[in-house]
């Protein structure tokens, strides 16, 4: 029986979103943002030489059609990615009114977001006082720290000492629809942080805030590090997704990385987490062990979390080249009849202004169904196509491109 592997390269967009002008980084619209094309151009110009050198080198995904997908999506040249496609290739366009992780993943799984997300203002304070009072009450503290838009590393550095002295949780947000709480795993307690976020989540979800995120760390001021015990408490998808369709048909759904969190566990049979390097080992294992008829749904997040938001072109390019190498190893282990689709959930152009995601189309690359140009498709068509390959009825608006 056929198996399917849906692999999301978090934030690896390819430009060309028709509504990019309605999305912003600060006061600058995302019009013209293009994660892959701009990284490739920067590499070709010799301006991304830290830990790597020369044009962007991604032969495995380019052979499937990566360079061709970028040019289809945006018309942009992609130096270093010029192979003639030998896989299934095209570009997908999103309709949900958000450039965030849940919107992208839910829509890839067949369910567009029917509502507008709530975003907190980029002011100080960012959160209403009654919400801060609730956080303090749930945490059992006399107050909170932060209460602003921030990146995780700087705000932890700023408040680490006071947090460890008082026990007050560090609360912050970003341009995404999120409420994040950072706390020390040892002095505050990991279980306590997770319970705080879990107890707070229903209030934020009722406001249409997409995720409450626990951000644990260890160490001291000037010498701390965030741990792999992050947990996202996401609002439930508004309708059954690809994961529900597959599990409802009695098949197994393996979630790798953040997938279990993004879908609030719905339709997920088994979850495997870790760093991207560890996630690759899970993916390799499942290429051999995943049951017939199963779906393996993976998210590789570090392109986005470590390099896109930090606008680090060299590191993003290194990560892409690393991923391309492991993609080749993974593809070599697939069985006859398997389908692997590589795609993304949004953009995060590291050459762009600001630190937010960028509104872009995403590449859709497939292995296992021959050479086929699928052209422009919708995010929802990805989920419908995976369901079609598995012989499972699709329940959303998408149409199979297989």
mmCIF file of C-alpha atoms in Angstrom:
data_model
loop_
_atom_site.group_PDB
_atom_site.id
_atom_site.type_symbol
_atom_site.label_atom_id
_atom_site.label_comp_id
_atom_site.label_asym_id
_atom_site.label_seq_id
_atom_site.Cartn_x
_atom_site.Cartn_y
_atom_site.Cartn_z
ATOM 1 C CA UNK A 1 0.000 0.000 0.000
ATOM 2 C CA UNK A 2 1.269 3.492 -0.878
ATOM 3 C CA UNK A 3 2.888 5.738 1.748
ATOM 4 C CA UNK A 4 3.145 9.548 1.727
ATOM 5 C CA UNK A 5 5.725 11.932 3.198
ATOM 6 C CA UNK A 6 4.784 15.622 3.389
ATOM 7 C CA UNK A 7 7.858 17.656 4.330
ATOM 8 C CA UNK A 8 7.573 21.361 5.150
ATOM 9 C CA UNK A 9 10.730 23.466 4.879
ATOM 10 C CA UNK A 10 9.551 26.167 7.258
ATOM 11 C CA UNK A 11 9.726 29.636 5.630
ATOM 12 C CA UNK A 12 11.398 28.536 2.351
ATOM 13 C CA UNK A 13 9.238 30.718 0.125
ATOM 14 C CA UNK A 14 9.753 31.499 -3.553
ATOM 15 C CA UNK A 15 8.201 34.959 -4.004
ATOM 16 C CA UNK A 16 5.375 36.030 -6.261
ATOM 17 C CA UNK A 17 2.437 36.089 -3.837
ATOM 18 C CA UNK A 18 -0.241 38.154 -5.604
ATOM 19 C CA UNK A 19 -1.389 39.761 -2.348
ATOM 20 C CA UNK A 20 2.086 40.464 -0.898
ATOM 21 C CA UNK A 21 1.345 44.195 -0.868
ATOM 22 C CA UNK A 22 -1.266 43.658 1.849
ATOM 23 C CA UNK A 23 1.323 42.201 4.267
ATOM 24 C CA UNK A 24 4.062 44.179 5.950
ATOM 25 C CA UNK A 25 7.365 44.184 7.785
ATOM 26 C CA UNK A 26 6.928 47.350 9.788
ATOM 27 C CA UNK A 27 5.783 49.954 7.263
ATOM 28 C CA UNK A 28 7.277 48.125 4.274
ATOM 29 C CA UNK A 29 4.986 45.868 2.209
ATOM 30 C CA UNK A 30 6.215 42.379 1.318
ATOM 31 C CA UNK A 31 5.937 43.103 -2.402
ATOM 32 C CA UNK A 32 9.037 41.649 -4.038
ATOM 33 C CA UNK A 33 10.142 39.473 -1.123
ATOM 34 C CA UNK A 34 11.600 36.184 -2.368
ATOM 35 C CA UNK A 35 13.392 33.968 0.131
ATOM 36 C CA UNK A 36 14.986 31.484 -2.272
ATOM 37 C CA UNK A 37 15.766 33.831 -5.163
ATOM 38 C CA UNK A 38 17.335 36.469 -2.927
ATOM 39 C CA UNK A 39 19.446 33.933 -1.034
ATOM 40 C CA UNK A 40 20.625 32.471 -4.345
ATOM 41 C CA UNK A 41 21.470 35.932 -5.721
ATOM 42 C CA UNK A 42 23.370 36.868 -2.559
ATOM 43 C CA UNK A 43 25.345 33.623 -2.669
ATOM 44 C CA UNK A 44 26.178 34.077 -6.365
ATOM 45 C CA UNK A 45 27.436 37.596 -5.641
ATOM 46 C CA UNK A 46 29.854 36.264 -3.012
ATOM 47 C CA UNK A 47 28.074 37.947 -0.119
ATOM 48 C CA UNK A 48 27.115 34.777 1.812
ATOM 49 C CA UNK A 49 30.523 33.286 2.563
ATOM 50 C CA UNK A 50 30.316 32.549 6.295
ATOM 51 C CA UNK A 51 30.700 28.793 6.696
ATOM 52 C CA UNK A 52 30.053 28.173 2.999
ATOM 53 C CA UNK A 53 31.115 29.594 -0.350
ATOM 54 C CA UNK A 54 29.949 30.264 -3.873
ATOM 55 C CA UNK A 55 26.562 29.873 -5.592
ATOM 56 C CA UNK A 56 23.739 28.169 -3.728
ATOM 57 C CA UNK A 57 24.209 24.413 -4.198
ATOM 58 C CA UNK A 58 21.034 22.299 -3.923
ATOM 59 C CA UNK A 59 21.339 19.646 -6.642
ATOM 60 C CA UNK A 60 18.849 17.128 -5.219
ATOM 61 C CA UNK A 61 15.866 19.442 -4.861
ATOM 62 C CA UNK A 62 16.857 21.376 -7.967
ATOM 63 C CA UNK A 63 16.718 18.124 -9.926
ATOM 64 C CA UNK A 64 13.119 17.713 -8.753
ATOM 65 C CA UNK A 65 12.367 21.244 -9.986
ATOM 66 C CA UNK A 66 13.261 23.766 -7.267
ATOM 67 C CA UNK A 67 14.802 26.414 -9.514
ATOM 68 C CA UNK A 68 12.012 26.016 -12.046
ATOM 69 C CA UNK A 69 9.407 26.412 -9.264
ATOM 70 C CA UNK A 70 10.953 29.681 -8.081
ATOM 71 C CA UNK A 71 10.936 31.103 -11.594
ATOM 72 C CA UNK A 72 7.354 29.930 -12.130
ATOM 73 C CA UNK A 73 6.238 31.553 -8.877
ATOM 74 C CA UNK A 74 7.939 34.906 -9.295
ATOM 75 C CA UNK A 75 9.706 35.164 -12.637
ATOM 76 C CA UNK A 76 12.975 35.602 -10.757
ATOM 77 C CA UNK A 77 16.243 34.009 -11.897
ATOM 78 C CA UNK A 78 17.807 31.636 -9.394
ATOM 79 C CA UNK A 79 21.602 31.525 -9.817
ATOM 80 C CA UNK A 80 22.929 28.019 -9.202
ATOM 81 C CA UNK A 81 19.527 26.358 -9.557
ATOM 82 C CA UNK A 82 19.011 25.691 -13.246
ATOM 83 C CA UNK A 83 18.451 21.944 -13.574
ATOM 84 C CA UNK A 84 15.879 20.508 -15.952
ATOM 85 C CA UNK A 85 13.151 19.150 -13.664
ATOM 86 C CA UNK A 86 12.813 15.393 -13.361
ATOM 87 C CA UNK A 87 10.178 15.345 -10.624
ATOM 88 C CA UNK A 88 6.775 16.794 -9.946
ATOM 89 C CA UNK A 89 7.100 20.567 -9.606
ATOM 90 C CA UNK A 90 5.065 23.723 -9.283
ATOM 91 C CA UNK A 91 4.249 26.590 -6.923
ATOM 92 C CA UNK A 92 1.427 27.011 -4.406
ATOM 93 C CA UNK A 93 -0.478 30.164 -3.439
ATOM 94 C CA UNK A 94 -2.101 30.722 -0.037
ATOM 95 C CA UNK A 95 -5.509 32.317 0.534
ATOM 96 C CA UNK A 96 -5.612 32.453 4.360
ATOM 97 C CA UNK A 97 -5.173 35.984 5.694
ATOM 98 C CA UNK A 98 -1.987 35.275 7.569
ATOM 99 C CA UNK A 99 1.667 34.517 6.893
ATOM 100 C CA UNK A 100 2.099 32.383 9.987
ATOM 101 C CA UNK A 101 2.808 28.747 10.801
ATOM 102 C CA UNK A 102 -0.732 27.543 11.641
ATOM 103 C CA UNK A 103 -2.296 29.249 8.611
ATOM 104 C CA UNK A 104 0.239 27.744 6.231
ATOM 105 C CA UNK A 105 0.167 24.237 7.669
ATOM 106 C CA UNK A 106 -3.599 24.032 8.062
ATOM 107 C CA UNK A 107 -4.107 25.194 4.494
ATOM 108 C CA UNK A 108 -1.496 22.729 3.196
ATOM 109 C CA UNK A 109 -3.532 20.099 5.057
ATOM 110 C CA UNK A 110 -6.680 21.158 3.203
ATOM 111 C CA UNK A 111 -8.250 23.743 5.539
ATOM 112 C CA UNK A 112 -7.935 27.508 4.884
ATOM 113 C CA UNK A 113 -8.307 29.756 7.923
ATOM 114 C CA UNK A 114 -11.792 31.341 7.871
ATOM 115 C CA UNK A 115 -11.090 34.110 10.395
ATOM 116 C CA UNK A 116 -8.780 37.073 10.930
ATOM 117 C CA UNK A 117 -6.106 36.440 13.548
ATOM 118 C CA UNK A 118 -5.689 38.761 16.522
ATOM 119 C CA UNK A 119 -2.333 40.534 16.691
ATOM 120 C CA UNK A 120 -0.985 42.503 19.627
ATOM 121 C CA UNK A 121 0.095 46.104 18.946
ATOM 122 C CA UNK A 122 3.787 46.960 18.697
ATOM 123 C CA UNK A 123 3.588 49.196 21.736
ATOM 124 C CA UNK A 124 4.914 49.014 25.262
ATOM 125 C CA UNK A 125 2.921 47.624 26.942
ATOM 126 C CA UNK A 126 1.636 45.296 24.212
ATOM 127 C CA UNK A 127 -0.872 43.345 26.317
ATOM 128 C CA UNK A 128 -3.939 44.552 28.233
ATOM 129 C CA UNK A 129 -3.532 44.657 31.996
ATOM 130 C CA UNK A 130 -6.313 42.161 32.664
ATOM 131 C CA UNK A 131 -4.415 39.590 30.581
ATOM 132 C CA UNK A 132 -1.213 40.257 32.544
ATOM 133 C CA UNK A 133 -3.148 39.922 35.796
ATOM 134 C CA UNK A 134 -4.439 36.535 34.609
ATOM 135 C CA UNK A 135 -0.906 35.354 33.739
ATOM 136 C CA UNK A 136 0.361 36.361 37.181
ATOM 137 C CA UNK A 137 -2.573 34.681 38.913
ATOM 138 C CA UNK A 138 -2.103 31.437 36.967
ATOM 139 C CA UNK A 139 1.653 31.522 37.595
ATOM 140 C CA UNK A 140 1.200 32.273 41.297
ATOM 141 C CA UNK A 141 3.414 35.369 41.067
ATOM 142 C CA UNK A 142 2.988 39.012 41.977
ATOM 143 C CA UNK A 143 3.681 40.234 38.460
ATOM 144 C CA UNK A 144 5.125 39.605 34.998
ATOM 145 C CA UNK A 145 8.088 40.826 32.959
ATOM 146 C CA UNK A 146 8.387 41.941 29.343
ATOM 147 C CA UNK A 147 4.961 42.831 27.951
ATOM 148 C CA UNK A 148 6.217 43.933 24.523
ATOM 149 C CA UNK A 149 7.194 42.864 21.020
ATOM 150 C CA UNK A 150 10.599 41.193 21.180
ATOM 151 C CA UNK A 151 12.900 38.516 19.890
ATOM 152 C CA UNK A 152 13.418 35.667 22.340
ATOM 153 C CA UNK A 153 17.155 35.953 22.882
ATOM 154 C CA UNK A 154 17.317 39.706 23.661
ATOM 155 C CA UNK A 155 14.305 39.728 25.962
ATOM 156 C CA UNK A 156 15.585 36.761 27.962
ATOM 157 C CA UNK A 157 18.981 38.457 28.238
ATOM 158 C CA UNK A 158 17.302 41.658 29.451
ATOM 159 C CA UNK A 159 15.117 40.017 32.094
ATOM 160 C CA UNK A 160 16.985 36.807 32.978
ATOM 161 C CA UNK A 161 18.405 37.988 36.313
ATOM 162 C CA UNK A 162 15.150 39.567 37.515
ATOM 163 C CA UNK A 163 13.158 36.530 36.397
ATOM 164 C CA UNK A 164 15.416 34.194 38.370
ATOM 165 C CA UNK A 165 15.221 36.491 41.411
ATOM 166 C CA UNK A 166 11.433 37.061 41.398
ATOM 167 C CA UNK A 167 10.062 34.076 39.471
ATOM 168 C CA UNK A 168 7.972 36.415 37.340
ATOM 169 C CA UNK A 169 7.354 34.976 33.823
ATOM 170 C CA UNK A 170 8.743 36.838 30.808
ATOM 171 C CA UNK A 171 5.901 37.596 28.373
ATOM 172 C CA UNK A 172 6.345 38.833 24.816
ATOM 173 C CA UNK A 173 4.913 38.652 21.308
ATOM 174 C CA UNK A 174 5.939 39.241 17.707
ATOM 175 C CA UNK A 175 4.377 40.187 14.400
ATOM 176 C CA UNK A 176 2.742 36.733 14.461
ATOM 177 C CA UNK A 177 -0.475 35.998 16.314
ATOM 178 C CA UNK A 178 1.320 34.592 19.358
ATOM 179 C CA UNK A 179 1.696 35.008 23.112
ATOM 180 C CA UNK A 180 5.068 33.702 24.302
ATOM 181 C CA UNK A 181 6.256 32.997 27.841
ATOM 182 C CA UNK A 182 9.919 32.422 28.627
ATOM 183 C CA UNK A 183 10.918 30.887 31.955
ATOM 184 C CA UNK A 184 13.897 29.101 33.480
ATOM 185 C CA UNK A 185 13.555 25.319 33.471
ATOM 186 C CA UNK A 186 15.200 24.948 36.876
ATOM 187 C CA UNK A 187 14.294 28.015 38.951
ATOM 188 C CA UNK A 188 10.756 28.388 37.546
ATOM 189 C CA UNK A 189 10.258 24.762 36.496
ATOM 190 C CA UNK A 190 9.485 23.250 33.099
ATOM 191 C CA UNK A 191 6.277 21.523 34.198
ATOM 192 C CA UNK A 192 5.090 24.746 35.810
ATOM 193 C CA UNK A 193 5.766 26.709 32.609
ATOM 194 C CA UNK A 194 3.934 24.177 30.459
ATOM 195 C CA UNK A 195 0.935 24.155 32.804
ATOM 196 C CA UNK A 196 0.870 27.958 32.818
ATOM 197 C CA UNK A 197 0.757 28.069 29.013
ATOM 198 C CA UNK A 198 -1.822 25.273 28.832
ATOM 199 C CA UNK A 199 -4.092 27.002 31.369
ATOM 200 C CA UNK A 200 -3.724 30.365 29.617
ATOM 201 C CA UNK A 201 -4.308 29.036 26.096
ATOM 202 C CA UNK A 202 -8.145 28.920 26.130
ATOM 203 C CA UNK A 203 -8.322 32.637 26.947
ATOM 204 C CA UNK A 204 -5.939 33.548 24.111
ATOM 205 C CA UNK A 205 -7.630 31.183 21.668
ATOM 206 C CA UNK A 206 -10.978 32.827 22.391
ATOM 207 C CA UNK A 207 -9.321 36.092 21.284
ATOM 208 C CA UNK A 208 -8.232 34.371 18.001
ATOM 209 C CA UNK A 209 -4.584 34.419 19.054
ATOM 210 C CA UNK A 210 -3.100 31.475 17.188
ATOM 211 C CA UNK A 211 -0.570 30.109 19.673
ATOM 212 C CA UNK A 212 0.598 30.313 23.251
ATOM 213 C CA UNK A 213 4.239 29.259 23.204
ATOM 214 C CA UNK A 214 6.294 28.012 26.145
ATOM 215 C CA UNK A 215 9.928 29.129 25.716
ATOM 216 C CA UNK A 216 12.042 27.394 28.398
ATOM 217 C CA UNK A 217 15.700 28.205 28.911
ATOM 218 C CA UNK A 218 18.585 27.300 31.231
ATOM 219 C CA UNK A 219 21.752 29.063 32.381
ATOM 220 C CA UNK A 220 22.299 32.574 33.660
ATOM 221 C CA UNK A 221 22.533 36.120 32.278
ATOM 222 C CA UNK A 222 25.132 36.230 29.533
ATOM 223 C CA UNK A 223 25.328 32.442 29.467
ATOM 224 C CA UNK A 224 21.839 31.097 28.900
ATOM 225 C CA UNK A 225 20.407 28.937 26.138
ATOM 226 C CA UNK A 226 16.905 28.066 25.083
ATOM 227 C CA UNK A 227 16.171 24.348 25.276
ATOM 228 C CA UNK A 228 14.423 21.935 22.932
ATOM 229 C CA UNK A 229 11.440 21.710 25.331
ATOM 230 C CA UNK A 230 9.512 24.476 23.591
ATOM 231 C CA UNK A 231 5.817 23.664 23.313
ATOM 232 C CA UNK A 232 3.177 25.402 21.206
ATOM 233 C CA UNK A 233 -0.431 25.436 22.402
ATOM 234 C CA UNK A 234 -2.211 26.133 19.118
ATOM 235 C CA UNK A 235 -5.847 26.884 18.520
ATOM 236 C CA UNK A 236 -7.687 23.922 17.010
ATOM 237 C CA UNK A 237 -8.079 23.842 13.220
ATOM 238 C CA UNK A 238 -11.578 24.954 12.185
ATOM 239 C CA UNK A 239 -12.350 21.695 10.332
ATOM 240 C CA UNK A 240 -10.922 18.191 9.896
ATOM 241 C CA UNK A 241 -7.523 18.300 8.174
ATOM 242 C CA UNK A 242 -5.474 15.853 6.143
ATOM 243 C CA UNK A 243 -4.280 14.352 9.425
ATOM 244 C CA UNK A 244 -7.876 13.625 10.451
ATOM 245 C CA UNK A 245 -8.750 12.271 7.004
ATOM 246 C CA UNK A 246 -5.870 9.796 7.108
ATOM 247 C CA UNK A 247 -6.209 8.724 10.750
ATOM 248 C CA UNK A 248 -9.984 8.510 10.330
ATOM 249 C CA UNK A 249 -9.399 5.957 7.591
ATOM 250 C CA UNK A 250 -7.542 3.794 10.079
ATOM 251 C CA UNK A 251 -4.057 4.768 8.906
ATOM 252 C CA UNK A 252 -1.117 5.983 10.972
ATOM 253 C CA UNK A 253 -0.040 9.631 10.940
ATOM 254 C CA UNK A 254 3.506 10.333 12.111
ATOM 255 C CA UNK A 255 4.160 13.948 13.129
ATOM 256 C CA UNK A 256 7.798 15.062 13.020
ATOM 257 C CA UNK A 257 8.809 18.327 14.700
ATOM 258 C CA UNK A 258 6.095 20.886 15.496
ATOM 259 C CA UNK A 259 3.333 19.072 13.597
ATOM 260 C CA UNK A 260 1.692 17.700 16.744
ATOM 261 C CA UNK A 261 1.607 21.180 18.293
ATOM 262 C CA UNK A 262 0.404 22.932 15.129
ATOM 263 C CA UNK A 263 -2.574 20.588 14.815
ATOM 264 C CA UNK A 264 -3.234 20.407 18.576
ATOM 265 C CA UNK A 265 -2.625 16.657 18.369
ATOM 266 C CA UNK A 266 -5.707 16.139 16.192
ATOM 267 C CA UNK A 267 -5.317 13.220 13.830
ATOM 268 C CA UNK A 268 -1.716 12.591 14.880
ATOM 269 C CA UNK A 269 -0.898 9.006 15.847
ATOM 270 C CA UNK A 270 2.719 9.455 16.901
ATOM 271 C CA UNK A 271 4.932 12.515 17.515
ATOM 272 C CA UNK A 272 8.723 12.751 17.198
ATOM 273 C CA UNK A 273 10.549 15.949 18.188
ATOM 274 C CA UNK A 274 14.061 17.385 18.429
ATOM 275 C CA UNK A 275 16.463 19.665 16.591
ATOM 276 C CA UNK A 276 16.366 19.624 12.812
ATOM 277 C CA UNK A 277 19.330 17.222 12.807
ATOM 278 C CA UNK A 278 17.415 14.867 15.104
ATOM 279 C CA UNK A 279 14.276 15.268 13.004
ATOM 280 C CA UNK A 280 16.188 14.098 9.965
ATOM 281 C CA UNK A 281 17.128 10.910 11.811
ATOM 282 C CA UNK A 282 13.446 10.387 12.598
ATOM 283 C CA UNK A 283 12.604 10.940 8.928
ATOM 284 C CA UNK A 284 15.238 8.425 7.824
ATOM 285 C CA UNK A 285 13.918 5.885 10.311
ATOM 286 C CA UNK A 286 10.358 6.348 9.093
ATOM 287 C CA UNK A 287 11.450 6.013 5.474
ATOM 288 C CA UNK A 288 12.136 2.403 6.445
ATOM 289 C CA UNK A 289 9.647 1.766 9.256
ATOM 290 C CA UNK A 290 6.513 3.795 8.443
ATOM 291 C CA UNK A 291 3.576 1.464 7.920
ATOM 292 C CA UNK A 292 1.939 0.923 4.559
ATOM 293 C CA UNK A 293 -0.777 3.471 3.884
ATOM 294 C CA UNK A 294 0.651 5.947 6.405
ATOM 295 C CA UNK A 295 1.310 9.673 6.286
ATOM 296 C CA UNK A 296 4.538 11.134 7.653
ATOM 297 C CA UNK A 297 4.118 14.909 8.102
ATOM 298 C CA UNK A 298 7.341 16.758 8.989
ATOM 299 C CA UNK A 299 8.272 20.349 9.766
ATOM 300 C CA UNK A 300 11.897 21.497 9.653
ATOM 301 C CA UNK A 301 11.763 24.794 11.533
ATOM 302 C CA UNK A 302 15.313 26.062 11.867
ATOM 303 C CA UNK A 303 15.408 27.835 8.495
ATOM 304 C CA UNK A 304 12.789 30.123 10.015
ATOM 305 C CA UNK A 305 13.523 30.231 13.729
ATOM 306 C CA UNK A 306 17.312 30.462 13.631
ATOM 307 C CA UNK A 307 18.096 32.196 10.349
ATOM 308 C CA UNK A 308 15.127 33.881 8.678
ATOM 309 C CA UNK A 309 13.998 36.017 11.603
ATOM 310 C CA UNK A 310 17.619 36.909 12.338
ATOM 311 C CA UNK A 311 18.175 37.911 8.700
ATOM 312 C CA UNK A 312 21.270 35.714 8.452
ATOM 313 C CA UNK A 313 21.709 34.919 4.751
ATOM 314 C CA UNK A 314 24.880 32.828 5.062
ATOM 315 C CA UNK A 315 23.423 30.622 7.783
ATOM 316 C CA UNK A 316 20.139 30.233 5.908
ATOM 317 C CA UNK A 317 22.076 29.184 2.786
ATOM 318 C CA UNK A 318 24.129 26.683 4.819
ATOM 319 C CA UNK A 319 20.918 25.207 6.211
ATOM 320 C CA UNK A 320 19.415 24.886 2.733
ATOM 321 C CA UNK A 321 22.509 23.107 1.433
ATOM 322 C CA UNK A 322 22.539 20.792 4.452
ATOM 323 C CA UNK A 323 18.865 20.007 3.932
ATOM 324 C CA UNK A 324 19.424 19.286 0.256
ATOM 325 C CA UNK A 325 22.099 16.725 1.134
ATOM 326 C CA UNK A 326 19.858 14.936 3.611
ATOM 327 C CA UNK A 327 16.923 15.109 1.196
ATOM 328 C CA UNK A 328 19.052 13.114 -1.218
ATOM 329 C CA UNK A 329 19.735 10.482 1.447
ATOM 330 C CA UNK A 330 16.040 10.313 2.308
ATOM 331 C CA UNK A 331 14.862 10.006 -1.301
ATOM 332 C CA UNK A 332 17.304 7.152 -1.887
ATOM 333 C CA UNK A 333 15.584 5.140 0.868
ATOM 334 C CA UNK A 334 12.021 5.469 -0.421
ATOM 335 C CA UNK A 335 10.129 2.450 -1.734
ATOM 336 C CA UNK A 336 8.363 2.024 -5.035
ATOM 337 C CA UNK A 337 4.914 3.531 -4.652
ATOM 338 C CA UNK A 338 5.934 6.140 -2.057
ATOM 339 C CA UNK A 339 5.223 9.837 -2.610
ATOM 340 C CA UNK A 340 7.394 12.554 -1.056
ATOM 341 C CA UNK A 341 6.328 16.189 -1.330
ATOM 342 C CA UNK A 342 8.659 19.011 -0.279
ATOM 343 C CA UNK A 343 7.031 22.390 0.252
ATOM 344 C CA UNK A 344 6.900 25.370 2.658
ATOM 345 C CA UNK A 345 4.355 27.258 4.750
ATOM 346 C CA UNK A 346 5.321 30.917 4.079
ATOM 347 C CA UNK A 347 8.443 32.980 3.389
ATOM 348 C CA UNK A 348 11.017 34.618 5.631
ATOM 349 C CA UNK A 349 13.348 36.447 3.254
ATOM 350 C CA UNK A 350 16.620 37.036 5.149
ATOM 351 C CA UNK A 351 17.501 39.917 2.812
ATOM 352 C CA UNK A 352 14.257 41.767 3.637
ATOM 353 C CA UNK A 353 13.701 44.613 6.053
ATOM 354 C CA UNK A 354 12.381 43.803 9.541
ATOM 355 C CA UNK A 355 12.282 40.418 11.242
ATOM 356 C CA UNK A 356 8.831 39.087 10.330
ATOM 357 C CA UNK A 357 7.763 36.384 7.878
ATOM 358 C CA UNK A 358 7.242 37.461 4.281
ATOM 359 C CA UNK A 359 4.135 36.756 2.201
ATOM 360 C CA UNK A 360 5.225 34.471 -0.650
ATOM 361 C CA UNK A 361 4.230 31.569 -2.786
ATOM 362 C CA UNK A 362 5.955 28.290 -1.928
ATOM 363 C CA UNK A 363 7.582 25.577 -4.044
ATOM 364 C CA UNK A 364 5.874 22.200 -4.408
ATOM 365 C CA UNK A 365 8.285 19.408 -5.343
ATOM 366 C CA UNK A 366 7.343 15.760 -5.609
ATOM 367 C CA UNK A 367 9.234 12.490 -5.883
ATOM 368 C CA UNK A 368 7.578 9.204 -6.743
ATOM 369 C CA UNK A 369 5.008 10.245 -9.351
ATOM 370 C CA UNK A 370 7.270 10.784 -12.363
ATOM 371 C CA UNK A 371 8.127 14.033 -14.123
ATOM 372 C CA UNK A 372 5.229 16.458 -14.141
ATOM 373 C CA UNK A 373 4.817 20.234 -14.239
ATOM 374 C CA UNK A 374 1.751 21.016 -12.121
ATOM 375 C CA UNK A 375 1.911 24.798 -12.584
ATOM 376 C CA UNK A 376 0.234 27.118 -10.101
ATOM 377 C CA UNK A 377 -1.789 25.301 -7.445
ATOM 378 C CA UNK A 378 -3.378 26.177 -4.119
ATOM 379 C CA UNK A 379 -2.001 25.256 -0.714
ATOM 380 C CA UNK A 380 -5.170 23.189 -0.230
ATOM 381 C CA UNK A 381 -4.336 21.158 -3.327
ATOM 382 C CA UNK A 382 -1.301 19.721 -1.542
ATOM 383 C CA UNK A 383 -3.464 18.040 1.093
ATOM 384 C CA UNK A 384 -5.952 16.832 -1.521
ATOM 385 C CA UNK A 385 -3.114 15.320 -3.564
ATOM 386 C CA UNK A 386 -1.608 13.485 -0.594
ATOM 387 C CA UNK A 387 -5.052 12.088 0.224
ATOM 388 C CA UNK A 388 -5.480 11.037 -3.402
ATOM 389 C CA UNK A 389 -2.149 9.200 -3.351
ATOM 390 C CA UNK A 390 -3.147 7.357 -0.175
ATOM 391 C CA UNK A 391 -6.615 6.522 -1.467
ATOM 392 C CA UNK A 392 -8.281 8.510 1.320
ATOM 393 C CA UNK A 393 -11.280 10.789 0.570
ATOM 394 C CA UNK A 394 -10.412 14.495 0.820
ATOM 395 C CA UNK A 395 -12.957 16.572 2.728
ATOM 396 C CA UNK A 396 -11.718 20.090 1.937
ATOM 397 C CA UNK A 397 -11.887 22.427 -1.078
ATOM 398 C CA UNK A 398 -8.586 21.276 -2.621
ATOM 399 C CA UNK A 399 -8.170 19.372 -5.881
ATOM 400 C CA UNK A 400 -5.535 16.726 -6.526
ATOM 401 C CA UNK A 401 -2.761 17.617 -8.957
ATOM 402 C CA UNK A 402 -1.614 13.989 -9.280
#
